[in-house]
PDB file of C-alpha atoms in Angstrom:
ATOM      1  CA  GLU A1064      -0.146   0.084   0.084  1.00  0.00           C
ATOM      2  CA  ASP A1065       3.080   2.073   0.308  1.00  0.00           C
ATOM      3  CA  VAL A1066       4.377   1.476  -3.206  1.00  0.00           C
ATOM      4  CA  PHE A1067       2.918   2.718  -6.388  1.00  0.00           C
ATOM      5  CA  PHE A1068       4.017   1.196  -9.913  1.00  0.00           C
ATOM      6  CA  PHE A1069       3.493   3.197 -13.050  1.00  0.00           C
ATOM      7  CA  ASN A1070       4.415   2.636 -16.616  1.00  0.00           C
ATOM      8  CA  GLN A1071       6.702   4.844 -18.972  1.00  0.00           C
ATOM      9  CA  GLY A1072       5.398   5.958 -22.143  1.00  0.00           C
ATOM     10  CA  VAL A1073       6.519   5.227 -25.494  1.00  0.00           C
ATOM     11  CA  LEU A1074       6.973   7.024 -28.839  1.00  0.00           C
ATOM     12  CA  PRO A1075       6.954   5.709 -32.364  1.00  0.00           C
ATOM     13  CA  CYS A1076      10.274   5.020 -34.219  1.00  0.00           C
ATOM     14  CA  PHE A1077      11.336   6.318 -37.579  1.00  0.00           C
ATOM     15  CA  ASP A1078      13.630   5.718 -40.173  1.00  0.00           C
ATOM     16  CA  PHE A1079      16.131   8.454 -41.440  1.00  0.00           C
ATOM     17  CA  ASP A1080      13.544   9.266 -44.317  1.00  0.00           C
ATOM     18  CA  GLY A1081      10.776   9.994 -41.635  1.00  0.00           C
ATOM     19  CA  HIS A1082       8.676   6.882 -42.214  1.00  0.00           C
ATOM     20  CA  ILE A1083       7.191   5.053 -39.353  1.00  0.00           C
ATOM     21  CA  LEU A1084       8.767   1.820 -38.489  1.00  0.00           C
ATOM     22  CA  LEU A1085       6.440  -1.342 -38.111  1.00  0.00           C
ATOM     23  CA  GLU A1086       7.187  -4.009 -35.405  1.00  0.00           C
ATOM     24  CA  GLN A1087       5.065  -6.407 -37.171  1.00  0.00           C
ATOM     25  CA  ALA A1088       2.205  -6.085 -39.719  1.00  0.00           C
ATOM     26  CA  GLY A1089      -0.367  -3.578 -38.123  1.00  0.00           C
ATOM     27  CA  ARG A1090       1.790  -2.913 -35.171  1.00  0.00           C
ATOM     28  CA  VAL A1091       3.915   0.608 -34.951  1.00  0.00           C
ATOM     29  CA  ALA A1092       7.557   0.058 -33.620  1.00  0.00           C
ATOM     30  CA  VAL A1093       7.707   1.910 -30.397  1.00  0.00           C
ATOM     31  CA  ALA A1094      10.516   2.832 -27.763  1.00  0.00           C
ATOM     32  CA  PRO A1095      10.422   4.254 -24.554  1.00  0.00           C
ATOM     33  CA  ASN A1096       9.962   8.027 -24.288  1.00  0.00           C
ATOM     34  CA  GLY A1097      13.262   8.790 -22.303  1.00  0.00           C
ATOM     35  CA  ASN A1098      13.288   9.612 -18.595  1.00  0.00           C
ATOM     36  CA  GLY A1099      11.570  13.094 -19.211  1.00  0.00           C
ATOM     37  CA  GLY A1100       8.502  10.934 -19.794  1.00  0.00           C
ATOM     38  CA  VAL A1101       8.329  10.518 -16.038  1.00  0.00           C
ATOM     39  CA  TYR A1102       6.150  13.645 -15.731  1.00  0.00           C
ATOM     40  CA  GLU A1103       3.638  12.679 -18.023  1.00  0.00           C
ATOM     41  CA  ALA A1104       3.449   9.256 -16.436  1.00  0.00           C
ATOM     42  CA  LEU A1105       3.233  10.164 -13.003  1.00  0.00           C
ATOM     43  CA  ARG A1106       0.335  12.123 -14.281  1.00  0.00           C
ATOM     44  CA  VAL A1107      -1.757   9.868 -16.519  1.00  0.00           C
ATOM     45  CA  SER A1108      -1.179   7.044 -14.216  1.00  0.00           C
ATOM     46  CA  GLY A1109      -2.730   8.599 -11.183  1.00  0.00           C
ATOM     47  CA  ALA A1110       0.455   8.747  -9.127  1.00  0.00           C
ATOM     48  CA  LEU A1111       0.368  12.527  -8.458  1.00  0.00           C
ATOM     49  CA  ASP A1112      -3.208  12.219  -7.097  1.00  0.00           C
ATOM     50  CA  TRP A1113      -2.347   9.325  -4.907  1.00  0.00           C
ATOM     51  CA  LEU A1114       0.566  11.256  -3.133  1.00  0.00           C
ATOM     52  CA  ARG A1115      -1.825  14.323  -2.539  1.00  0.00           C
ATOM     53  CA  GLU A1116      -4.405  12.135  -1.145  1.00  0.00           C
ATOM     54  CA  ARG A1117      -1.651  10.748   1.126  1.00  0.00           C
ATOM     55  CA  GLY A1118      -0.543  14.356   2.094  1.00  0.00           C
ATOM     56  CA  VAL A1119       2.695  14.373   0.405  1.00  0.00           C
ATOM     57  CA  GLU A1120       4.099  17.866  -0.481  1.00  0.00           C
ATOM     58  CA  HIS A1121       7.997  17.146  -1.683  1.00  0.00           C
ATOM     59  CA  VAL A1122       9.026  14.496  -3.878  1.00  0.00           C
ATOM     60  CA  HIS A1123      12.611  13.287  -4.423  1.00  0.00           C
ATOM     61  CA  SER A1124      13.663  11.393  -7.584  1.00  0.00           C
ATOM     62  CA  TYR A1125      17.061  10.003  -9.108  1.00  0.00           C
ATOM     63  CA  CYS A1126      17.360   8.176 -12.149  1.00  0.00           C
ATOM     64  CA  VAL A1127      20.996   6.845 -12.261  1.00  0.00           C
ATOM     65  CA  ASP A1128      22.007   3.408 -10.919  1.00  0.00           C
ATOM     66  CA  ASN A1129      23.729   5.024  -7.928  1.00  0.00           C
ATOM     67  CA  CYS A1130      24.421   2.811  -5.000  1.00  0.00           C
ATOM     68  CA  LEU A1131      25.270   5.983  -2.855  1.00  0.00           C
ATOM     69  CA  VAL A1132      21.844   7.886  -3.353  1.00  0.00           C
ATOM     70  CA  ARG A1133      20.134   8.904  -0.277  1.00  0.00           C
ATOM     71  CA  VAL A1134      16.590   8.448  -0.582  1.00  0.00           C
ATOM     72  CA  ALA A1135      14.566  11.206   0.283  1.00  0.00           C
ATOM     73  CA  ASP A1136      17.663  13.171   1.403  1.00  0.00           C
ATOM     74  CA  PRO A1137      16.567  15.453   4.236  1.00  0.00           C
ATOM     75  CA  GLU A1138      19.161  17.625   3.958  1.00  0.00           C
ATOM     76  CA  PHE A1139      18.435  17.981   0.115  1.00  0.00           C
ATOM     77  CA  VAL A1140      14.987  17.950   0.514  1.00  0.00           C
ATOM     78  CA  GLY A1141      15.380  20.474   3.518  1.00  0.00           C
ATOM     79  CA  TYR A1142      17.627  22.806   1.469  1.00  0.00           C
ATOM     80  CA  ALA A1143      15.407  23.004  -1.343  1.00  0.00           C
ATOM     81  CA  ALA A1144      12.217  23.734   0.693  1.00  0.00           C
ATOM     82  CA  LEU A1145      13.664  26.301   2.540  1.00  0.00           C
ATOM     83  CA  ARG A1146      14.902  28.104  -0.604  1.00  0.00           C
ATOM     84  CA  GLY A1147      11.139  28.061  -1.395  1.00  0.00           C
ATOM     85  CA  ALA A1148      12.258  26.020  -4.629  1.00  0.00           C
ATOM     86  CA  GLU A1149      10.000  24.339  -6.882  1.00  0.00           C
ATOM     87  CA  CYS A1150      12.481  22.067  -8.382  1.00  0.00           C
ATOM     88  CA  GLY A1151      15.928  21.309  -7.131  1.00  0.00           C
ATOM     89  CA  ALA A1152      19.099  19.144  -8.476  1.00  0.00           C
ATOM     90  CA  LEU A1153      22.164  17.863  -6.888  1.00  0.00           C
ATOM     91  CA  VAL A1154      25.673  18.332  -8.406  1.00  0.00           C
ATOM     92  CA  VAL A1155      29.134  17.047  -7.938  1.00  0.00           C
ATOM     93  CA  PRO A1156      32.323  18.518  -8.917  1.00  0.00           C
ATOM     94  CA  LYS A1157      33.528  16.877 -12.095  1.00  0.00           C
ATOM     95  CA  LYS A1158      36.566  14.701 -11.770  1.00  0.00           C
ATOM     96  CA  ALA A1159      38.118  16.294 -14.863  1.00  0.00           C
ATOM     97  CA  TRP A1160      37.317  18.457 -17.663  1.00  0.00           C
ATOM     98  CA  ASP A1161      36.633  15.887 -20.300  1.00  0.00           C
ATOM     99  CA  GLU A1162      34.675  13.564 -17.779  1.00  0.00           C
ATOM    100  CA  PRO A1163      31.731  12.570 -19.826  1.00  0.00           C
ATOM    101  CA  VAL A1164      28.886  14.236 -17.792  1.00  0.00           C
ATOM    102  CA  GLY A1165      26.696  16.926 -18.363  1.00  0.00           C
ATOM    103  CA  VAL A1166      26.689  19.877 -16.310  1.00  0.00           C
ATOM    104  CA  ILE A1167      24.087  22.067 -14.717  1.00  0.00           C
ATOM    105  CA  CYS A1168      24.678  26.036 -15.824  1.00  0.00           C
ATOM    106  CA  LEU A1169      22.944  28.962 -16.990  1.00  0.00           C
ATOM    107  CA  ARG A1170      21.825  29.013 -20.469  1.00  0.00           C
ATOM    108  CA  ASN A1171      20.350  32.562 -21.806  1.00  0.00           C
ATOM    109  CA  SER A1172      19.784  33.340 -17.940  1.00  0.00           C
ATOM    110  CA  ARG A1173      17.749  30.033 -17.364  1.00  0.00           C
ATOM    111  CA  TYR A1174      18.950  26.942 -15.595  1.00  0.00           C
ATOM    112  CA  GLY A1175      19.834  24.053 -17.843  1.00  0.00           C
ATOM    113  CA  VAL A1176      21.997  20.920 -18.619  1.00  0.00           C
ATOM    114  CA  VAL A1177      24.791  21.208 -21.230  1.00  0.00           C
ATOM    115  CA  GLU A1178      25.711  17.637 -22.217  1.00  0.00           C
ATOM    116  CA  TYR A1179      29.392  16.958 -22.412  1.00  0.00           C
ATOM    117  CA  SER A1180      28.974  16.392 -26.422  1.00  0.00           C
ATOM    118  CA  GLU A1181      27.292  19.760 -26.607  1.00  0.00           C
ATOM    119  CA  ILE A1182      30.382  21.647 -24.891  1.00  0.00           C
ATOM    120  CA  SER A1183      33.775  22.221 -26.767  1.00  0.00           C
ATOM    121  CA  SER A1184      37.014  21.071 -25.320  1.00  0.00           C
ATOM    122  CA  GLU A1185      38.154  24.835 -25.020  1.00  0.00           C
ATOM    123  CA  MET A1186      34.923  25.603 -23.014  1.00  0.00           C
ATOM    124  CA  ALA A1187      34.961  22.480 -20.853  1.00  0.00           C
ATOM    125  CA  GLN A1188      38.609  23.393 -19.661  1.00  0.00           C
ATOM    126  CA  LEU A1189      37.760  26.997 -18.945  1.00  0.00           C
ATOM    127  CA  THR A1190      38.706  27.729 -15.293  1.00  0.00           C
ATOM    128  CA  ARG A1191      37.668  30.447 -12.608  1.00  0.00           C
ATOM    129  CA  ASP A1192      40.022  33.384 -12.147  1.00  0.00           C
ATOM    130  CA  GLY A1193      42.387  32.391  -9.302  1.00  0.00           C
ATOM    131  CA  SER A1194      41.045  29.126  -8.152  1.00  0.00           C
ATOM    132  CA  GLY A1195      41.842  26.933 -11.026  1.00  0.00           C
ATOM    133  CA  GLU A1196      38.225  25.404 -10.666  1.00  0.00           C
ATOM    134  CA  LEU A1197      36.720  24.523 -13.918  1.00  0.00           C
ATOM    135  CA  ALA A1198      34.068  26.947 -14.932  1.00  0.00           C
ATOM    136  CA  TYR A1199      31.813  24.495 -15.823  1.00  0.00           C
ATOM    137  CA  ASN A1200      32.053  21.982 -12.926  1.00  0.00           C
ATOM    138  CA  ALA A1201      28.680  21.235 -11.701  1.00  0.00           C
ATOM    139  CA  GLY A1202      28.240  17.761 -12.932  1.00  0.00           C
ATOM    140  CA  ASN A1203      24.583  16.595 -13.441  1.00  0.00           C
ATOM    141  CA  ILE A1204      23.880  13.419 -11.319  1.00  0.00           C
ATOM    142  CA  CYS A1205      20.273  13.191 -12.240  1.00  0.00           C
ATOM    143  CA  ASN A1206      19.178  13.444  -8.330  1.00  0.00           C
ATOM    144  CA  HIS A1207      16.247  15.939  -8.266  1.00  0.00           C
ATOM    145  CA  TYR A1208      13.728  17.369  -5.982  1.00  0.00           C
ATOM    146  CA  TYR A1209      10.234  18.742  -6.755  1.00  0.00           C
ATOM    147  CA  THR A1210       7.220  20.256  -4.989  1.00  0.00           C
ATOM    148  CA  LEU A1211       4.192  18.160  -5.627  1.00  0.00           C
ATOM    149  CA  ASP A1212       2.529  21.521  -6.590  1.00  0.00           C
ATOM    150  CA  PHE A1213       4.905  21.928  -9.277  1.00  0.00           C
ATOM    151  CA  LEU A1214       4.531  18.540 -10.576  1.00  0.00           C
ATOM    152  CA  GLN A1215       0.628  18.495 -10.550  1.00  0.00           C
ATOM    153  CA  HIS A1216      -0.141  22.148 -11.764  1.00  0.00           C
ATOM    154  CA  ARG A1217       2.853  23.563 -13.444  1.00  0.00           C
ATOM    155  CA  VAL A1218       4.298  20.921 -15.307  1.00  0.00           C
ATOM    156  CA  PRO A1219       1.199  19.853 -17.373  1.00  0.00           C
ATOM    157  CA  GLU A1220       1.338  23.288 -19.150  1.00  0.00           C
ATOM    158  CA  LEU A1221       5.081  23.166 -19.665  1.00  0.00           C
ATOM    159  CA  GLU A1222       5.132  19.698 -21.248  1.00  0.00           C
ATOM    160  CA  ALA A1223       4.354  20.874 -24.675  1.00  0.00           C
ATOM    161  CA  LYS A1224       7.482  23.043 -24.584  1.00  0.00           C
ATOM    162  CA  PHE A1225       9.822  20.234 -23.812  1.00  0.00           C
ATOM    163  CA  GLU A1226      12.280  19.197 -26.601  1.00  0.00           C
ATOM    164  CA  HIS A1227      12.106  15.728 -28.178  1.00  0.00           C
ATOM    165  CA  HIS A1228      15.700  14.826 -28.594  1.00  0.00           C
ATOM    166  CA  VAL A1229      16.875  12.288 -31.436  1.00  0.00           C
ATOM    167  CA  ALA A1230      18.835   9.032 -30.761  1.00  0.00           C
ATOM    168  CA  LYS A1231      19.885   7.240 -33.537  1.00  0.00           C
ATOM    169  CA  LYS A1232      19.486   3.368 -32.949  1.00  0.00           C
ATOM    170  CA  LYS A1233      19.380  -0.061 -34.419  1.00  0.00           C
ATOM    171  CA  ILE A1234      15.649  -0.668 -34.733  1.00  0.00           C
ATOM    172  CA  LYS A1235      14.209  -4.018 -35.366  1.00  0.00           C
ATOM    173  CA  HIS A1236      11.268  -3.918 -37.927  1.00  0.00           C
ATOM    174  CA  VAL A1237       9.169  -5.585 -40.732  1.00  0.00           C
ATOM    175  CA  ASP A1238       9.882  -4.720 -44.392  1.00  0.00           C
ATOM    176  CA  VAL A1239       6.535  -3.329 -45.493  1.00  0.00           C
ATOM    177  CA  GLU A1240       7.320  -4.982 -49.002  1.00  0.00           C
ATOM    178  CA  SER A1241       8.759  -8.458 -48.200  1.00  0.00           C
ATOM    179  CA  GLY A1242       7.259  -8.889 -44.764  1.00  0.00           C
ATOM    180  CA  ASP A1243      10.545 -10.142 -43.680  1.00  0.00           C
ATOM    181  CA  LEU A1244      11.744  -9.164 -40.031  1.00  0.00           C
ATOM    182  CA  VAL A1245      14.844  -6.796 -40.466  1.00  0.00           C
ATOM    183  CA  ILE A1246      17.543  -7.081 -37.729  1.00  0.00           C
ATOM    184  CA  PRO A1247      20.046  -4.249 -38.485  1.00  0.00           C
ATOM    185  CA  THR A1248      23.628  -4.422 -37.620  1.00  0.00           C
ATOM    186  CA  LYS A1249      23.995  -0.468 -37.496  1.00  0.00           C
ATOM    187  CA  PRO A1250      21.898   2.292 -36.799  1.00  0.00           C
ATOM    188  CA  ASN A1251      18.824   2.546 -38.957  1.00  0.00           C
ATOM    189  CA  GLY A1252      16.415   4.706 -37.541  1.00  0.00           C
ATOM    190  CA  ILE A1253      15.490   7.281 -35.001  1.00  0.00           C
ATOM    191  CA  LYS A1254      14.006   6.936 -31.598  1.00  0.00           C
ATOM    192  CA  LEU A1255      12.852  10.221 -30.045  1.00  0.00           C
ATOM    193  CA  GLU A1256      13.227  10.927 -25.998  1.00  0.00           C
ATOM    194  CA  ARG A1257      12.662  13.414 -23.625  1.00  0.00           C
ATOM    195  CA  PHE A1258      14.844  14.356 -20.799  1.00  0.00           C
ATOM    196  CA  VAL A1259      14.243  14.902 -17.304  1.00  0.00           C
ATOM    197  CA  PHE A1260      16.149  17.943 -17.103  1.00  0.00           C
ATOM    198  CA  ASP A1261      14.083  19.502 -20.025  1.00  0.00           C
ATOM    199  CA  VAL A1262      12.012  20.977 -17.366  1.00  0.00           C
ATOM    200  CA  PHE A1263      14.709  23.095 -15.863  1.00  0.00           C
ATOM    201  CA  PRO A1264      14.654  26.151 -18.131  1.00  0.00           C
ATOM    202  CA  HIS A1265      10.825  26.516 -17.451  1.00  0.00           C
ATOM    203  CA  VAL A1266      11.502  26.554 -13.375  1.00  0.00           C
ATOM    204  CA  GLU A1267      10.605  29.924 -11.736  1.00  0.00           C
ATOM    205  CA  ARG A1268      12.855  28.840  -8.465  1.00  0.00           C
ATOM    206  CA  MET A1269      15.241  26.670  -8.909  1.00  0.00           C
ATOM    207  CA  ALA A1270      17.687  25.145  -6.045  1.00  0.00           C
ATOM    208  CA  VAL A1271      21.218  23.643  -6.804  1.00  0.00           C
ATOM    209  CA  LEU A1272      23.136  21.830  -4.225  1.00  0.00           C
ATOM    210  CA  GLU A1273      26.679  20.590  -4.548  1.00  0.00           C
ATOM    211  CA  VAL A1274      27.473  17.336  -2.556  1.00  0.00           C
ATOM    212  CA  ALA A1275      30.855  15.386  -2.359  1.00  0.00           C
ATOM    213  CA  ARG A1276      30.883  12.695  -4.788  1.00  0.00           C
ATOM    214  CA  ASN A1277      32.223  10.128  -2.611  1.00  0.00           C
ATOM    215  CA  ASP A1278      29.362  10.365  -0.382  1.00  0.00           C
ATOM    216  CA  GLN A1279      26.519  10.563  -2.816  1.00  0.00           C
ATOM    217  CA  PHE A1280      27.599   9.367  -6.119  1.00  0.00           C
ATOM    218  CA  SER A1281      28.921   6.000  -7.742  1.00  0.00           C
ATOM    219  CA  PRO A1282      27.401   5.367 -10.817  1.00  0.00           C
ATOM    220  CA  LEU A1283      27.215   1.916 -12.439  1.00  0.00           C
ATOM    221  CA  LYS A1284      27.415   2.402 -16.133  1.00  0.00           C
ATOM    222  CA  ASN A1285      29.706  -0.129 -17.500  1.00  0.00           C
ATOM    223  CA  ALA A1286      30.157  -3.962 -17.498  1.00  0.00           C
ATOM    224  CA  PRO A1287      32.185  -5.815 -14.774  1.00  0.00           C
ATOM    225  CA  GLY A1288      35.959  -5.458 -15.175  1.00  0.00           C
ATOM    226  CA  SER A1289      35.855  -2.253 -17.141  1.00  0.00           C
ATOM    227  CA  GLY A1290      37.335  -0.432 -14.117  1.00  0.00           C
ATOM    228  CA  VAL A1291      35.309   2.695 -14.508  1.00  0.00           C
ATOM    229  CA  ASP A1292      31.592   3.271 -12.976  1.00  0.00           C
ATOM    230  CA  CYS A1293      31.357  -0.548 -12.788  1.00  0.00           C
ATOM    231  CA  PRO A1294      30.094  -3.212 -10.300  1.00  0.00           C
ATOM    232  CA  GLU A1295      33.710  -3.291  -8.581  1.00  0.00           C
ATOM    233  CA  THR A1296      33.816   0.459  -8.279  1.00  0.00           C
ATOM    234  CA  ALA A1297      30.466   0.599  -7.005  1.00  0.00           C
ATOM    235  CA  ARG A1298      31.038  -2.019  -4.321  1.00  0.00           C
ATOM    236  CA  ARG A1299      34.302  -0.388  -3.324  1.00  0.00           C
ATOM    237  CA  ASP A1300      32.678   3.070  -2.843  1.00  0.00           C
ATOM    238  CA  LEU A1301      29.776   1.757  -0.892  1.00  0.00           C
ATOM    239  CA  LEU A1302      32.191   0.002   1.629  1.00  0.00           C
ATOM    240  CA  ALA A1303      34.731   2.853   1.776  1.00  0.00           C
ATOM    241  CA  GLN A1304      31.632   4.802   2.894  1.00  0.00           C
ATOM    242  CA  CYS A1305      30.735   2.511   5.363  1.00  0.00           C
ATOM    243  CA  VAL A1306      34.117   2.350   6.950  1.00  0.00           C
ATOM    244  CA  ARG A1307      34.216   6.391   6.926  1.00  0.00           C
ATOM    245  CA  PHE A1308      30.833   6.269   8.834  1.00  0.00           C
ATOM    246  CA  ALA A1309      32.508   3.938  11.630  1.00  0.00           C
ATOM    247  CA  GLU A1310      35.453   5.818  11.796  1.00  0.00           C
ATOM    248  CA  ALA A1311      33.773   9.226  11.975  1.00  0.00           C
ATOM    249  CA  ALA A1312      31.862   7.441  15.098  1.00  0.00           C
ATOM    250  CA  GLY A1313      35.154   6.766  16.695  1.00  0.00           C
ATOM    251  CA  ALA A1314      35.581   3.272  15.760  1.00  0.00           C
ATOM    252  CA  THR A1315      38.954   1.506  14.331  1.00  0.00           C
ATOM    253  CA  ILE A1316      38.069  -0.852  11.293  1.00  0.00           C
ATOM    254  CA  GLN A1317      40.584  -4.023  11.303  1.00  0.00           C
ATOM    255  CA  ASP A1318      42.980  -3.695   8.047  1.00  0.00           C
ATOM    256  CA  ALA A1319      40.900  -0.635   6.964  1.00  0.00           C
ATOM    257  CA  GLU A1320      43.714  -0.258   4.442  1.00  0.00           C
ATOM    258  CA  SER A1321      43.059  -3.476   2.639  1.00  0.00           C
ATOM    259  CA  GLU A1322      39.264  -2.490   1.707  1.00  0.00           C
ATOM    260  CA  PRO A1323      37.365  -5.048   3.662  1.00  0.00           C
ATOM    261  CA  ALA A1324      34.074  -5.897   2.977  1.00  0.00           C
ATOM    262  CA  PHE A1325      32.784  -3.819   5.691  1.00  0.00           C
ATOM    263  CA  GLU A1326      29.249  -2.873   5.368  1.00  0.00           C
ATOM    264  CA  ILE A1327      26.474  -1.191   7.401  1.00  0.00           C
ATOM    265  CA  SER A1328      22.645  -1.850   6.715  1.00  0.00           C
ATOM    266  CA  PRO A1329      21.086   1.474   6.015  1.00  0.00           C
ATOM    267  CA  LEU A1330      18.493   0.051   8.355  1.00  0.00           C
ATOM    268  CA  VAL A1331      21.259   0.646  11.018  1.00  0.00           C
ATOM    269  CA  SER A1332      22.370   3.966   9.738  1.00  0.00           C
ATOM    270  CA  TYR A1333      21.049   5.907   6.982  1.00  0.00           C
ATOM    271  CA  GLY A1334      24.061   8.574   6.595  1.00  0.00           C
ATOM    272  CA  GLY A1335      26.458   7.905   9.490  1.00  0.00           C
ATOM    273  CA  GLU A1336      24.166   8.630  12.378  1.00  0.00           C
ATOM    274  CA  GLY A1337      23.195   6.292  15.232  1.00  0.00           C
ATOM    275  CA  LEU A1338      26.928   4.783  15.651  1.00  0.00           C
ATOM    276  CA  GLU A1339      28.169   6.291  18.846  1.00  0.00           C
ATOM    277  CA  SER A1340      28.319   2.870  20.563  1.00  0.00           C
ATOM    278  CA  LEU A1341      31.017   2.186  18.359  1.00  0.00           C
ATOM    279  CA  ARG A1342      33.502   4.791  19.555  1.00  0.00           C
ATOM    280  CA  GLY A1343      36.560   3.243  20.998  1.00  0.00           C
ATOM    281  CA  LYS A1344      36.103   0.024  19.503  1.00  0.00           C
ATOM    282  CA  THR A1345      37.979  -1.950  16.867  1.00  0.00           C
ATOM    283  CA  LEU A1346      35.742  -3.869  14.485  1.00  0.00           C
ATOM    284  CA  VAL A1347      36.431  -6.907  12.602  1.00  0.00           C
ATOM    285  CA  GLY A1348      36.736  -5.851   8.827  1.00  0.00           C
ATOM    286  CA  ASP A1349      34.961  -8.390   6.852  1.00  0.00           C
ATOM    287  CA  GLN A1350      31.221  -8.171   8.340  1.00  0.00           C
ATOM    288  CA  LEU A1351      27.939  -6.584   7.577  1.00  0.00           C
ATOM    289  CA  ILE A1352      26.053  -4.852  10.391  1.00  0.00           C
ATOM    290  CA  THR A1353      22.299  -5.394  10.452  1.00  0.00           C
ATOM    291  CA  ASP A1354      22.270  -4.975  14.216  1.00  0.00           C
ATOM    292  CA  ILE A1355      24.310  -2.305  16.169  1.00  0.00           C
ATOM    293  CA  ALA A1356      24.034  -4.456  19.408  1.00  0.00           C
ATOM    294  CA  SER A1357      25.645  -7.639  17.704  1.00  0.00           C
ATOM    295  CA  VAL A1358      28.743  -5.869  15.939  1.00  0.00           C
ATOM    296  CA  GLN A1359      31.824  -7.969  15.899  1.00  0.00           C
ATOM    297  CA  THR A1360      34.839  -6.554  17.443  1.00  0.00           C
ATOM    298  CA  VAL A1361      38.462  -7.604  17.712  1.00  0.00           C
TER     299      VAL A1361
END
């Protein structure tokens, strides 16, 4: 009763000449309409009405596979709410000027996201005077805040202004003349997508909060063994965060330098709080703490 499932919308697929492709005879080939379709999906599914009935006023969302995300982060939600924002976004400093991540910035005096493919290398390397910090440094991690009023009353009138972004993809389809199924080996058509941040330029009161990457962002984008944004790095970053939580509470972790499998269940501590009883103790490195009263010590 506390979980509401809803479906993502779809849009038709086209070939490069603008003709609609068929999945099979009499059925149009369609593809998901991008993460920006969440606004329409929330509305038409009844999810927004369901939230209203339950007295919800603030909504937190994220759309990157990120094991460090803090669901309903009270600091982020509180920051945005205290600023009277109708929409908010978390950002992290870029690791390097050429990191393949979009940045949040002002475009024609309105908030927006410039994708890494849209910005020149010269502009990406610009720095702030005296500090050496990148001028375009607010890496977008797709972690957002909204008021329910904004989603329910403002966004519907804005959706017609959202862009449809073109993605060239390999699209299976039926040849209308032969009836044969075509399975392409290279991009042969266009899928249309909306992006969740397409709403930003239309926001009247926006809040942007920078957070530490090692505390709130470890994306999973690549296959195991790739060494970057993969299952191994996600696991490493999650366990390292748990070690920091325990050490901040005054504990010592056995063989911490060897990166032990030390994990604290989020049911025990959401963000490092509630660990005061660990002060002065040396903890076994390889353990999963699910109950603060049964921690293994050396």
